[in-house]
mmCIF file with all atom_site columns, C-alpha atoms in Angstrom:
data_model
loop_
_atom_site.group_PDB
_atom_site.id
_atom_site.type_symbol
_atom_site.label_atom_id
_atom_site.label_alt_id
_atom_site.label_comp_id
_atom_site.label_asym_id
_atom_site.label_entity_id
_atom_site.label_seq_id
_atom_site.pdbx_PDB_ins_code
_atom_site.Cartn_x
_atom_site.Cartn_y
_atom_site.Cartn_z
_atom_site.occupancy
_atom_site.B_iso_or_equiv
_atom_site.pdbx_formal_charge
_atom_site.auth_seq_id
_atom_site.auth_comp_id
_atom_site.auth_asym_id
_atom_site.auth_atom_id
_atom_site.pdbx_PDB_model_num
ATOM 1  C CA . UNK W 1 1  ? -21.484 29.008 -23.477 1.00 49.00 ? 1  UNK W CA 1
ATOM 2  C CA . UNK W 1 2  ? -24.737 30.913 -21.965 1.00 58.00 ? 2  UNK W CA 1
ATOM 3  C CA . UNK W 1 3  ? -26.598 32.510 -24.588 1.00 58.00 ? 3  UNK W CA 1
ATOM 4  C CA . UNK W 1 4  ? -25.507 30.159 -27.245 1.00 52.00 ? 4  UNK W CA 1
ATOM 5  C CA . UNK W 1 5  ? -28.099 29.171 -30.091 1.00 56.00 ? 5  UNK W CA 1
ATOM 6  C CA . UNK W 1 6  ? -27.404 26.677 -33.278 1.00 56.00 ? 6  UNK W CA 1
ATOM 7  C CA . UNK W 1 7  ? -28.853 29.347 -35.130 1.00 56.00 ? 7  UNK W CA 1
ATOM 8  C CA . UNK W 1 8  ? -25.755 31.952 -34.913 1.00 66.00 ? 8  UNK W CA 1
ATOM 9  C CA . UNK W 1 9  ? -25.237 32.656 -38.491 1.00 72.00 ? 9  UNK W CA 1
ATOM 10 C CA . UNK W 1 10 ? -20.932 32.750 -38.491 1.00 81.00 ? 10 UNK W CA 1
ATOM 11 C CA . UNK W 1 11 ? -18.373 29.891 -38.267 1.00 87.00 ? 11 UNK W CA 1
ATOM 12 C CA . UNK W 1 12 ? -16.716 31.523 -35.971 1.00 87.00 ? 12 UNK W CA 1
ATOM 13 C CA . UNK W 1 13 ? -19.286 31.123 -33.315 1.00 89.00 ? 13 UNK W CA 1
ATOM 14 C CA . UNK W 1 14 ? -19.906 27.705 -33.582 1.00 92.00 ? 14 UNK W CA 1
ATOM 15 C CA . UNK W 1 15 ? -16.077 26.847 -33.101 1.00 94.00 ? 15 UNK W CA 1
ATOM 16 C CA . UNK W 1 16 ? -15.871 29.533 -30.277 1.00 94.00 ? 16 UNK W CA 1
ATOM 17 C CA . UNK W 1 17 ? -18.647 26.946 -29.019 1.00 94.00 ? 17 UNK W CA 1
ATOM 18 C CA . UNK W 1 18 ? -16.621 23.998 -29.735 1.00 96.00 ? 18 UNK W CA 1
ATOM 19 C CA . UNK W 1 19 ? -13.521 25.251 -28.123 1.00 97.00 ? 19 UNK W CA 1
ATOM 20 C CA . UNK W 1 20 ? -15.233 26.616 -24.991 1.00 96.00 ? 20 UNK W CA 1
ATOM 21 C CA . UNK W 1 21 ? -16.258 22.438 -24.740 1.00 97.00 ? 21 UNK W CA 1
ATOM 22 C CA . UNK W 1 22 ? -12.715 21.670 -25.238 1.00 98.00 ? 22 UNK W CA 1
ATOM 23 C CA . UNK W 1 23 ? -11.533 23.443 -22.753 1.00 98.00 ? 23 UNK W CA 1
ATOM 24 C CA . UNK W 1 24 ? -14.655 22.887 -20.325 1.00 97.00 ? 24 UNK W CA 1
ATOM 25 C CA . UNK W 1 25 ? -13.312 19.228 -20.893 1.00 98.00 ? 25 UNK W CA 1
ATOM 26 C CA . UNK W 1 26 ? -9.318  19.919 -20.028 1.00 97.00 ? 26 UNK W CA 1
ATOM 27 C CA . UNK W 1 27 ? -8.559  18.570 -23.679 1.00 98.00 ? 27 UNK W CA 1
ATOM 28 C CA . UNK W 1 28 ? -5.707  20.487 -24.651 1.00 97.00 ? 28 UNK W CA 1
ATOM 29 C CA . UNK W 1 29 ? -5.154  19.125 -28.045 1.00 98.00 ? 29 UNK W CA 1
ATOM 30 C CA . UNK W 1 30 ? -8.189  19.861 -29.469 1.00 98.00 ? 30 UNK W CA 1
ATOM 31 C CA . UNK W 1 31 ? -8.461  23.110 -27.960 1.00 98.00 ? 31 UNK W CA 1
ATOM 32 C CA . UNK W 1 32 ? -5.033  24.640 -29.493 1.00 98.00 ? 32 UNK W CA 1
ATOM 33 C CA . UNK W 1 33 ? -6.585  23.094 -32.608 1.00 98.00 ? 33 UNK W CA 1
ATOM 34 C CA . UNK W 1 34 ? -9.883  24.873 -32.543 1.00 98.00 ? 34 UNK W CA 1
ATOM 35 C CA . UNK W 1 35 ? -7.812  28.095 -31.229 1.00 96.00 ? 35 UNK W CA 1
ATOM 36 C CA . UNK W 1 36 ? -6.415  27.809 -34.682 1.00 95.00 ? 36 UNK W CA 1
ATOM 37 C CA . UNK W 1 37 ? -9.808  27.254 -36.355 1.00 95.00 ? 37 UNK W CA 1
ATOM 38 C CA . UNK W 1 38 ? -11.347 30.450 -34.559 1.00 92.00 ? 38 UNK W CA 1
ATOM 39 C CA . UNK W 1 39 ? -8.524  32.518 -35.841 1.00 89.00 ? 39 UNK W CA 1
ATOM 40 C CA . UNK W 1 40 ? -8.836  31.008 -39.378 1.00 88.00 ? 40 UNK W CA 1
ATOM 41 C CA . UNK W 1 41 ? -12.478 31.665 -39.302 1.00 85.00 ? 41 UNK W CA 1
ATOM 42 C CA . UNK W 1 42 ? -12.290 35.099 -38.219 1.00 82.00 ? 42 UNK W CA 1
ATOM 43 C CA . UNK W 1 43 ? -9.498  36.158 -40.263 1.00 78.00 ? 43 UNK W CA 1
ATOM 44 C CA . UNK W 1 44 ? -10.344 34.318 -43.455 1.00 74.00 ? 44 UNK W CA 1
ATOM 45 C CA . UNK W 1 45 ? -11.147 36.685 -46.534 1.00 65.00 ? 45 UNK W CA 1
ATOM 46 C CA . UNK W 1 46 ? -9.125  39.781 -44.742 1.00 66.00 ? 46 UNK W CA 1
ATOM 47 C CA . UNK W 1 47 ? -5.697  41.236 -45.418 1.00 61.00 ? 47 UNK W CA 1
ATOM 48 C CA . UNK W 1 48 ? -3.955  41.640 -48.187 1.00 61.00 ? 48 UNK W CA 1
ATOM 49 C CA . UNK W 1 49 ? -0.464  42.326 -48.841 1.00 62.00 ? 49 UNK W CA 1
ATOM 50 C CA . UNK W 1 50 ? -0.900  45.699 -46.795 1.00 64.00 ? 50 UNK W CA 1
ATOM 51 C CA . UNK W 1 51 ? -2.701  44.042 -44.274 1.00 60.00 ? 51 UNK W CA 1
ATOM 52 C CA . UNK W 1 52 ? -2.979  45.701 -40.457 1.00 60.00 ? 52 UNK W CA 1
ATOM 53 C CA . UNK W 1 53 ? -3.974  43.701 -38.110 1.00 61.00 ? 53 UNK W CA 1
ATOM 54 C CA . UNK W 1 54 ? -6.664  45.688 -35.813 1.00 60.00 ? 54 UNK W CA 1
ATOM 55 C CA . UNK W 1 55 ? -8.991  42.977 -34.745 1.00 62.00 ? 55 UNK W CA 1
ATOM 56 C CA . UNK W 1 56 ? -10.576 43.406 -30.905 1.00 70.00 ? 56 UNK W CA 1
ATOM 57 C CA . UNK W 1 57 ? -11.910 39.907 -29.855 1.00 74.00 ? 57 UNK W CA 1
ATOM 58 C CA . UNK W 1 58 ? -15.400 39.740 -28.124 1.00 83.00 ? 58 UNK W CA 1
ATOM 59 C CA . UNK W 1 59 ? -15.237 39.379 -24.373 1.00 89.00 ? 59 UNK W CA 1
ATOM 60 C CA . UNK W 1 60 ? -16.650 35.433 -24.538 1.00 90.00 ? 60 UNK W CA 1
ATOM 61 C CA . UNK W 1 61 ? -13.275 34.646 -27.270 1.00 90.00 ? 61 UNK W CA 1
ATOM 62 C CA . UNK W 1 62 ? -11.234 36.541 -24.744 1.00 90.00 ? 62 UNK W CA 1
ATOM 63 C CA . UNK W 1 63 ? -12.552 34.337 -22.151 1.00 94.00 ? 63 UNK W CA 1
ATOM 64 C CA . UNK W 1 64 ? -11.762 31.527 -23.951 1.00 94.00 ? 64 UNK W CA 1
ATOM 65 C CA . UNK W 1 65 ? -8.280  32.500 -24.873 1.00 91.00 ? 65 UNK W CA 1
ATOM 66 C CA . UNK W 1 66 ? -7.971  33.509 -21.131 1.00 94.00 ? 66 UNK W CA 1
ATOM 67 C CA . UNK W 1 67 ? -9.018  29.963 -20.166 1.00 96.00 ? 67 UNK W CA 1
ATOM 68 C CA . UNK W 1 68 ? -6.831  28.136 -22.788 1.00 96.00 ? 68 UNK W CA 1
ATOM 69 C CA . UNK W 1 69 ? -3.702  30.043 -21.812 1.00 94.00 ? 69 UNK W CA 1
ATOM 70 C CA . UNK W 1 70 ? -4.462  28.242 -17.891 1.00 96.00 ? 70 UNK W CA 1
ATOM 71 C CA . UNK W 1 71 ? -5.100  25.290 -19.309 1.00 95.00 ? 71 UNK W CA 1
ATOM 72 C CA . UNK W 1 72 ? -1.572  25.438 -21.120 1.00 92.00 ? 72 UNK W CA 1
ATOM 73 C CA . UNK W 1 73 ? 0.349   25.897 -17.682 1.00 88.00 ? 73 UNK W CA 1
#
């Protein structure tokens, strides 16, 4: 969460920021449920019927992902 500022233009950021909390908190729930938010929000007017999937996540979502998977097990 260092560096974060309201002022970060996409939606994608601010749930990043949510789900960072979630998981700060050990709420599993919520965080699966913002996981699925971020992905929305970063996917969300791509694709197509053609669509390739060749998204590379910044290093603070990989974090997060990294973080959610541990709190999964």
């Amino acid at each position: 969460m260092e560096g974060y500022t309201k002022n970060k233009a996409r939606l994608s950021d601010r749930v990043l920021f949510a789900l960072e909390l979630a998981i700060e908190q050990r709420d599993l729930e919520l965080s699966e449920m913002l996981n699925n938010c971020l992905d929305l929000a970063m996917t969300r007017n791509t694709g197509g019927g053609e669509f390739i999937e060749r998204r590379h996540y910044p290093e603070e979502i990989e974090k997060a992902l990294i973080e959610l998977r541990g709190l999964k097990s």
